[in-house]
Amino acid sequence: MNKLKSLILAVTAILTGSAAWAYDGSCLWLSGADNDNQAVITVPKSKSPTVAIAAEELNKSWHGEPLRLEIKRDKHLGNEGFRVYRDKKGLVLSANNDLGLLYGSYALLRDNAAGKAIALREETPAYNVRVLNHWDNLDGTIERGYSGHSIWNWDELPDVVSPRYREYARANASVGINGVVLNNVNASSKILSAEYLAKVAKIADVFRPYGIKVYLSANFAAPMQLGGLKTADPLEPEVAAWWKAKADEIYKLIPDFGGFLVKANSEGQPGPCDFDRTHAEGANMMARALKPHGGIVMWRAFVYSPADADRAKQAYIEFQPLDGKFDDNVIVQIKNGPIDFQPREPYSPLFGAMPQTDQMVEFQVTQEYLGHSNHIAYLAPMWTEFFDYVSPSSLKAIAGVANVGNDTNWTGHPMAQANWYAFGRLAWNPQLSSEEIIDEWMPMTLNYPENTPKEVTDGLKKMMLDSREAVVDYMMPLGLHHLFAFGHHYGPEPWCDIKGGRPDWMPPYYHRADSAGLGFNRSSSGSNAVAQYPAQLAKKLDDINTCPEEFILWFHHVPWDFKMKSGATLWQELCNRYQSGVESVETMQRQWTAAKPYIDPELWNDVNERLMTQARDANWWREGCLLYFQQFSGMPIPDNVTPPVHTLDQLKGIKLGISNYECPTPELLNSKR
Ligand code: GCV
C-alpha cells in the first residue's frame, strides 16, 4: 500500500470514528502500543537510552507477570546476552549491561506475542557481528532492491533525520541485528568524504541506543578518487597514511564505527590486484588503519577472474592460498554458494578451507534470484540448509544483503518481511529451525485472530516452509543454475547469448545442454570442482550415483535417459520437477485463499495479487525451460505435465526492459503476455 493510501485510510478513520489502525505493513512483526497493558515493570536506575527503550517497549506491550530488569555481572552472558529467571520476588531479566536488557526485552515480548509461555533461559548471540549489507547507492537507487528507493535520505541529511531510521533500528534490534553497512559494495568513494561522513554520523547517532554499529563499503581506489593520490597501491606508505587519516577522521565523528566492507577486484571494482598486490595485502593495510579504534574489515571473496575454466572454482583458487595471511581484524566474507545466490547452490568450498583465517557467510535476503518482490520465497530453509554443511561455530560473523527499501511495508512483498526477520534470528541463533522462526513470525505479523482454525494456520505455515523449494522446482531444479534473464535476473532465459558478453554471464555456460545430456561436469572427469571439497564429500559428489540429486546437474553432465532415484529418466524427472513447482504455487494460492476470512483485507489482497503473478511466472519458467531443453533431449513432454501454451519463440520474445534497481510490476508483466 502506498503512503497516500495509508494517509487516506488514517484520515477516514479519524473522520468516521472507526479504529485508527489499518494494516499497511509498516509495523513489521512489532506490535504498536497496547492500551490494555497493565504491566508492572521495574527497571534499574540508569541514564542509558538503551534501558529507556527496553522499558518503553515493555511498558507498551508486556502482558506477563510483574517483571524486574537488573544489571548484574555474569561472565557467561558477555556483552549482549541476557538471563530470564525467577527469584523470591518474581520474574527477572538480567544482563551485564543495557544492551543485554534490550535484547532480553525483545525476546520476552516475542514470547508474549507468539502466545508462548515464558521460558526461563540464558541466551547469548552466536556471533559478535550480525550485520545487514545495504546495496544502496548514494543517488537513492538500490542495486537488487525491490521495495522502492533507499531509506537513507542523503540529500536532507544531516539536517533532517527521518523518523524511519529509528523504526529501522528498532526492527533490527528486535531480532538481534547489530550492524548495518549503509552503502552498496559497488561503492562510491563519496561516502568517505567529510560531507557524507557528517550524514553517516547522524544515522549512527540514531542507531547507537539500539546497539547497532554503522559500517561503510569502501572503494579501494578512494585514496585516488577522493584523496587525489596517484596510486592506491596498499604497500605505498602515502596510501596507508591516507587510510589511517580517514579512519581517524571517521572515529572522531563516530566513536563506535564498525569498519569497512570491501568488494575488491570483482566485477570491475578496483582492488590491490590492480597493483600486483594480494587481497591480503590490501585488506591488512585497511585493517591496520582501523585497528587502533577497534574496527574491522570485512573483505569479500566474491571474485571470479577467469583463473580457471569453471567459475565455481575461481574464488577458492584466488583466496585459499592466502590462508593465514590476513590480520586478525579482517574477516573474509564469502557468499553461501560458489557462484552467486542461486535458488539452490552447494556451499562454497572456501568455507573450512582457510583454517587460519576468520570467515563469515554472506546470505542474500533480497530476492535477486528468487522472484524479486513478486514471489513468496521464505529463505530460512536455504540458510539452515547451508548450516547443515557448514558448522555455524566455524564462522566468525554473519552478513545478509538487505531487502529493505522505502516502501511503506519496507520489503515490497509483505511476506518478504519474514526473510529480514529470519536472517536476524538465525544470526543470533543459527541452531533455530525454519519452522521455529516461522512459528514466531507468523502470528506476530499476520495478526490473525486467536480462534483462527489450526488447519488454516498450518496451511499458512506450510505455504511459507515449502515456498523456497517451489521456486527451486519451477526455476532451476536438480542443481541447474543461472538460467536467468540477462541483467535483471527476473524471468527465464536459458537461451541467453549476448554477443561479446562474458561467457560466464550466459546461461549456456552453466547448463551445458546438448544432445547427450544436461548439466556442468564438475566431477573428476570434468572441471574437478568437487576436489575443492573435503575428501569424503568430494567422493560422494564425484560419483553420479551418490551425488545428492538436488545437486546432480551442478556437478554432472547427466545423460537424458539417466535413471533417477524415482525410476524416471532425467528428462522425465526434469519435466516432473518443473510441473511440481507450478503445482506447489497453486497449493500456496489455495492455502492463502483459505486464510482470507482471518487476514486483514489489505494484506490479503496484496499477497493474493502477488501470488497470481507468481503462479503465472512459475508457468513461464516451466514452459520456457522445458521447451528450450526439449530441443536437446528430443523427447516428448510426459502426459502428466501440462502442455505449454506458448511457443519457445514467443517466450524468447519477452523482454522486460527493467533495470537492476526495480521489480517488474504486475502491469508490465501482464502487458508482455
Ligand atoms: C552488488 C551479483 C549481483 C550484483 C552484485 C554482485 C555482488 O553479481 O548481480 O548486482 O553487486 O553480485 O555481490 O557484488
XYZ file of C-alpha atoms in Angstrom, residues 182-518:
337
model
C 24.867 1.636 4.754
C 26.040 1.664 1.136
C 26.499 -0.585 -1.865
C 29.608 -2.755 -2.161
C 29.921 -1.219 -5.620
C 30.913 1.789 -3.597
C 31.133 5.431 -4.419
C 34.183 6.997 -2.761
C 31.985 9.978 -1.958
C 30.629 8.195 1.110
C 34.041 8.739 2.719
C 34.045 12.489 2.087
C 33.689 14.864 5.023
C 30.302 15.929 3.679
C 28.911 12.388 3.710
C 30.590 11.317 6.933
C 28.664 14.058 8.717
C 25.479 12.480 7.366
C 26.594 8.985 8.316
C 27.310 10.216 11.847
C 23.681 11.296 12.228
C 22.450 7.839 11.302
C 24.971 6.303 13.713
C 23.580 8.523 16.487
C 20.095 7.134 15.899
C 21.329 3.538 15.773
C 23.561 3.682 18.863
C 20.935 3.223 21.599
C 19.704 0.168 19.715
C 23.160 -1.411 19.841
C 23.675 -1.043 16.106
C 27.014 -0.054 14.654
C 27.411 1.634 11.326
C 29.832 0.226 8.739
C 30.651 1.553 5.282
C 31.505 -0.089 1.988
C 34.807 1.401 0.938
C 36.070 1.815 -2.592
C 39.666 0.606 -2.694
C 40.617 3.433 -5.028
C 39.295 6.128 -2.672
C 42.811 7.494 -1.995
C 42.963 8.300 -5.725
C 39.334 9.242 -6.329
C 38.899 11.275 -3.178
C 42.368 11.947 -1.904
C 43.964 12.861 -5.224
C 46.825 10.374 -4.791
C 48.415 8.873 -7.880
C 48.037 5.356 -6.604
C 46.010 3.153 -4.274
C 48.822 0.592 -4.002
C 48.452 -0.827 -0.482
C 52.207 -1.031 0.002
C 52.758 2.668 -0.705
C 53.197 4.488 2.627
C 51.197 7.504 1.441
C 48.234 5.237 0.680
C 48.365 3.623 4.110
C 48.672 7.085 5.641
C 45.591 8.246 3.715
C 43.515 5.374 5.078
C 44.854 5.956 8.578
C 43.904 9.622 8.451
C 40.485 8.694 7.052
C 39.918 6.187 9.853
C 40.942 8.788 12.449
C 38.525 11.285 10.900
C 35.684 8.754 10.951
C 36.221 7.735 14.573
C 36.231 11.341 15.686
C 32.702 11.595 14.344
C 31.559 8.052 15.076
C 33.459 6.586 18.025
C 31.781 3.180 17.676
C 32.177 2.945 13.874
C 32.211 -0.760 12.922
C 34.589 -0.776 9.970
C 34.751 -1.307 6.216
C 33.234 -3.798 3.815
C 35.259 -4.143 0.623
C 34.486 -5.594 -2.792
C 37.856 -5.616 -4.478
C 38.892 -6.785 -7.928
C 35.444 -8.086 -8.614
C 33.059 -7.080 -11.396
C 35.129 -4.042 -12.303
C 35.765 -2.754 -8.788
C 39.312 -1.598 -8.024
C 41.497 -3.578 -5.668
C 45.019 -4.478 -4.638
C 45.482 -6.824 -7.602
C 45.499 -3.702 -9.839
C 48.884 -3.014 -8.238
C 50.075 -6.625 -8.253
C 49.330 -6.971 -4.576
C 47.255 -9.696 -2.963
C 43.862 -9.448 -1.359
C 45.578 -9.980 1.998
C 47.938 -7.066 1.429
C 45.024 -4.827 0.533
C 42.835 -5.927 3.413
C 45.584 -5.704 6.010
C 46.558 -2.184 5.024
C 42.984 -1.021 5.620
C 42.636 -3.142 8.747
C 45.715 -1.508 10.270
C 44.129 1.907 9.862
C 41.070 0.716 11.803
C 42.841 -1.425 14.370
C 43.684 1.296 16.949
C 39.974 2.152 17.044
C 38.708 -1.425 17.286
C 37.284 -1.522 13.743
C 37.241 -4.466 11.372
C 37.481 -5.102 7.630
C 35.023 -7.480 6.005
C 36.805 -8.418 2.795
C 34.616 -10.120 0.222
C 35.714 -13.282 -1.556
C 33.162 -12.768 -4.333
C 35.724 -12.848 -7.124
C 35.740 -14.703 -10.401
C 38.517 -13.573 -12.636
C 38.882 -16.349 -15.160
C 41.736 -18.196 -13.453
C 40.023 -21.451 -14.321
C 37.546 -22.635 -16.927
C 34.990 -23.150 -14.155
C 33.748 -20.020 -12.384
C 32.670 -22.114 -9.387
C 36.352 -22.794 -8.634
C 37.771 -19.318 -9.001
C 37.208 -17.790 -5.551
C 38.815 -20.805 -3.901
C 41.788 -20.650 -6.279
C 42.339 -16.977 -5.500
C 41.696 -16.987 -1.744
C 42.667 -20.371 -0.330
C 46.443 -19.815 -0.813
C 46.109 -16.642 1.272
C 45.093 -18.589 4.364
C 46.860 -17.274 7.443
C 47.947 -14.070 5.735
C 45.108 -11.843 6.923
C 45.376 -9.667 10.038
C 43.216 -10.580 12.999
C 40.750 -7.748 12.411
C 39.985 -8.931 8.877
C 37.131 -11.321 8.209
C 36.812 -12.875 4.766
C 33.170 -12.591 3.732
C 32.044 -15.445 1.484
C 28.706 -15.899 -0.279
C 26.970 -19.084 0.807
C 27.478 -20.759 -2.572
C 30.389 -20.710 -5.030
C 28.511 -18.865 -7.811
C 26.031 -16.210 -6.768
C 22.974 -16.567 -4.511
C 21.181 -19.037 -6.783
C 17.897 -20.611 -5.605
C 19.983 -23.628 -4.644
C 23.753 -23.961 -4.553
C 26.072 -26.320 -2.749
C 28.036 -24.446 -0.095
C 31.151 -22.595 -1.196
C 34.164 -24.882 -0.721
C 36.133 -21.934 0.653
C 34.319 -22.456 3.957
C 36.558 -24.537 6.149
C 39.412 -24.391 3.639
C 41.164 -21.468 5.378
C 41.564 -22.655 8.963
C 43.945 -19.798 9.871
C 41.569 -17.102 8.617
C 38.382 -15.681 10.095
C 35.447 -16.245 7.764
C 31.887 -15.024 7.637
C 28.969 -16.038 5.456
C 27.070 -13.609 3.242
C 23.447 -14.536 2.629
C 21.197 -12.608 0.283
C 17.986 -11.528 1.965
C 16.844 -9.548 -1.061
C 15.412 -11.894 -3.681
C 17.595 -11.118 -6.673
C 17.342 -14.684 -7.938
C 14.107 -15.758 -6.282
C 11.400 -13.729 -7.950
C 12.166 -10.264 -6.586
C 9.150 -8.881 -4.725
C 6.665 -10.783 -6.824
C 7.286 -14.256 -5.423
C 7.000 -15.742 -1.953
C 10.267 -17.432 -1.103
C 10.856 -17.904 2.615
C 14.607 -18.237 2.786
C 15.251 -19.715 6.233
C 15.226 -23.229 4.711
C 18.001 -22.171 2.336
C 20.117 -20.766 5.146
C 19.590 -23.667 7.544
C 20.498 -25.998 4.672
C 23.811 -24.116 4.451
C 24.346 -24.644 8.177
C 23.757 -28.373 7.672
C 27.033 -28.374 5.742
C 28.986 -25.530 7.352
C 29.075 -25.589 11.112
C 27.915 -22.212 12.467
C 30.700 -22.396 15.027
C 33.315 -22.378 12.250
C 32.264 -18.822 11.345
C 33.248 -15.584 12.983
C 30.348 -13.412 11.814
C 27.328 -13.272 9.527
C 26.024 -10.854 6.903
C 22.813 -10.576 4.918
C 22.174 -8.388 1.871
C 19.189 -6.328 2.982
C 15.763 -6.406 1.329
C 14.701 -3.109 2.841
C 13.531 -0.041 0.945
C 11.317 2.970 1.456
C 8.042 1.205 0.614
C 5.614 1.630 3.473
C 5.876 -2.066 4.292
C 9.701 -1.961 3.992
C 10.163 -5.077 1.826
C 7.759 -4.786 -1.125
C 6.263 -8.251 -0.757
C 4.672 -8.395 2.694
C 5.855 -11.968 3.145
C 9.450 -10.937 2.417
C 9.467 -9.362 5.871
C 9.854 -12.958 7.073
C 13.283 -13.094 5.437
C 14.544 -9.999 7.239
C 13.193 -11.477 10.466
C 14.661 -14.930 9.789
C 18.071 -13.521 8.934
C 18.210 -11.698 12.259
C 17.026 -14.669 14.265
C 19.498 -17.041 12.609
C 22.297 -14.526 13.044
C 21.554 -14.562 16.755
C 20.973 -18.310 16.942
C 21.848 -20.399 13.875
C 20.519 -23.508 15.627
C 16.929 -22.324 15.192
C 14.860 -24.235 12.670
C 12.955 -22.631 9.809
C 9.797 -23.864 11.454
C 10.551 -22.308 14.838
C 11.223 -19.000 13.148
C 8.040 -19.009 11.100
C 6.086 -20.028 14.214
C 7.291 -16.804 15.809
C 6.932 -14.548 12.816
C 3.518 -15.565 11.516
C 1.225 -14.749 14.432
C 3.112 -11.532 15.173
C 2.931 -10.265 11.609
C -0.177 -11.711 10.004
C -2.181 -10.798 13.068
C -4.930 -13.388 12.564
C -7.356 -13.829 15.467
C -6.594 -16.386 18.156
C -9.528 -18.548 17.112
C -8.237 -18.998 13.556
C -8.658 -22.711 12.750
C -5.475 -24.719 13.099
C -5.793 -26.154 9.600
C -5.668 -22.585 8.286
C -2.571 -21.583 10.264
C -0.959 -24.933 9.440
C -1.656 -24.224 5.772
C -0.047 -20.786 6.000
C 2.966 -22.213 7.726
C 3.324 -24.887 5.074
C 2.940 -22.254 2.387
C 5.952 -20.436 3.805
C 8.050 -23.508 4.557
C 7.571 -25.026 1.100
C 7.914 -21.791 -0.824
C 11.673 -21.803 -1.469
C 11.586 -25.390 -2.720
C 8.726 -24.420 -5.033
C 10.893 -21.660 -6.515
C 13.781 -24.100 -6.977
C 11.463 -26.515 -8.779
C 9.886 -24.053 -11.185
C 13.095 -22.100 -11.862
C 16.019 -24.498 -11.779
C 15.631 -27.912 -10.209
C 18.197 -30.680 -9.762
C 21.182 -28.346 -9.456
C 20.561 -26.225 -12.548
C 21.690 -22.657 -12.027
C 21.922 -19.232 -13.575
C 19.237 -19.674 -16.223
C 18.150 -16.090 -15.600
C 17.377 -13.273 -17.973
C 20.408 -11.092 -18.580
C 20.962 -8.212 -16.177
C 17.828 -8.009 -14.080
C 17.635 -11.747 -13.321
C 13.860 -11.951 -13.202
C 12.496 -14.358 -15.826
C 13.910 -17.403 -17.645
C 16.465 -17.086 -20.436
C 18.309 -20.406 -20.618
C 18.945 -19.476 -24.254
C 20.512 -16.088 -23.489
C 23.605 -15.347 -25.519
C 24.763 -11.751 -25.759
C 27.393 -11.187 -28.419
C 30.668 -10.093 -26.827
C 29.383 -10.776 -23.290
C 31.434 -12.720 -20.755
C 30.686 -16.421 -21.359
C 30.256 -16.945 -17.614
C 27.427 -14.418 -17.598
C 25.480 -16.578 -20.078
C 23.177 -19.430 -19.028
C 24.528 -21.975 -21.598
C 27.879 -21.754 -19.762
C 26.101 -23.200 -16.706
C 23.577 -25.687 -18.076
C 25.712 -27.136 -20.905
C 22.674 -28.684 -22.604
C 23.451 -30.800 -25.653
C 22.045 -33.857 -27.316
C 23.921 -36.090 -24.839
C 22.523 -34.569 -21.696
C 22.341 -31.660 -19.292
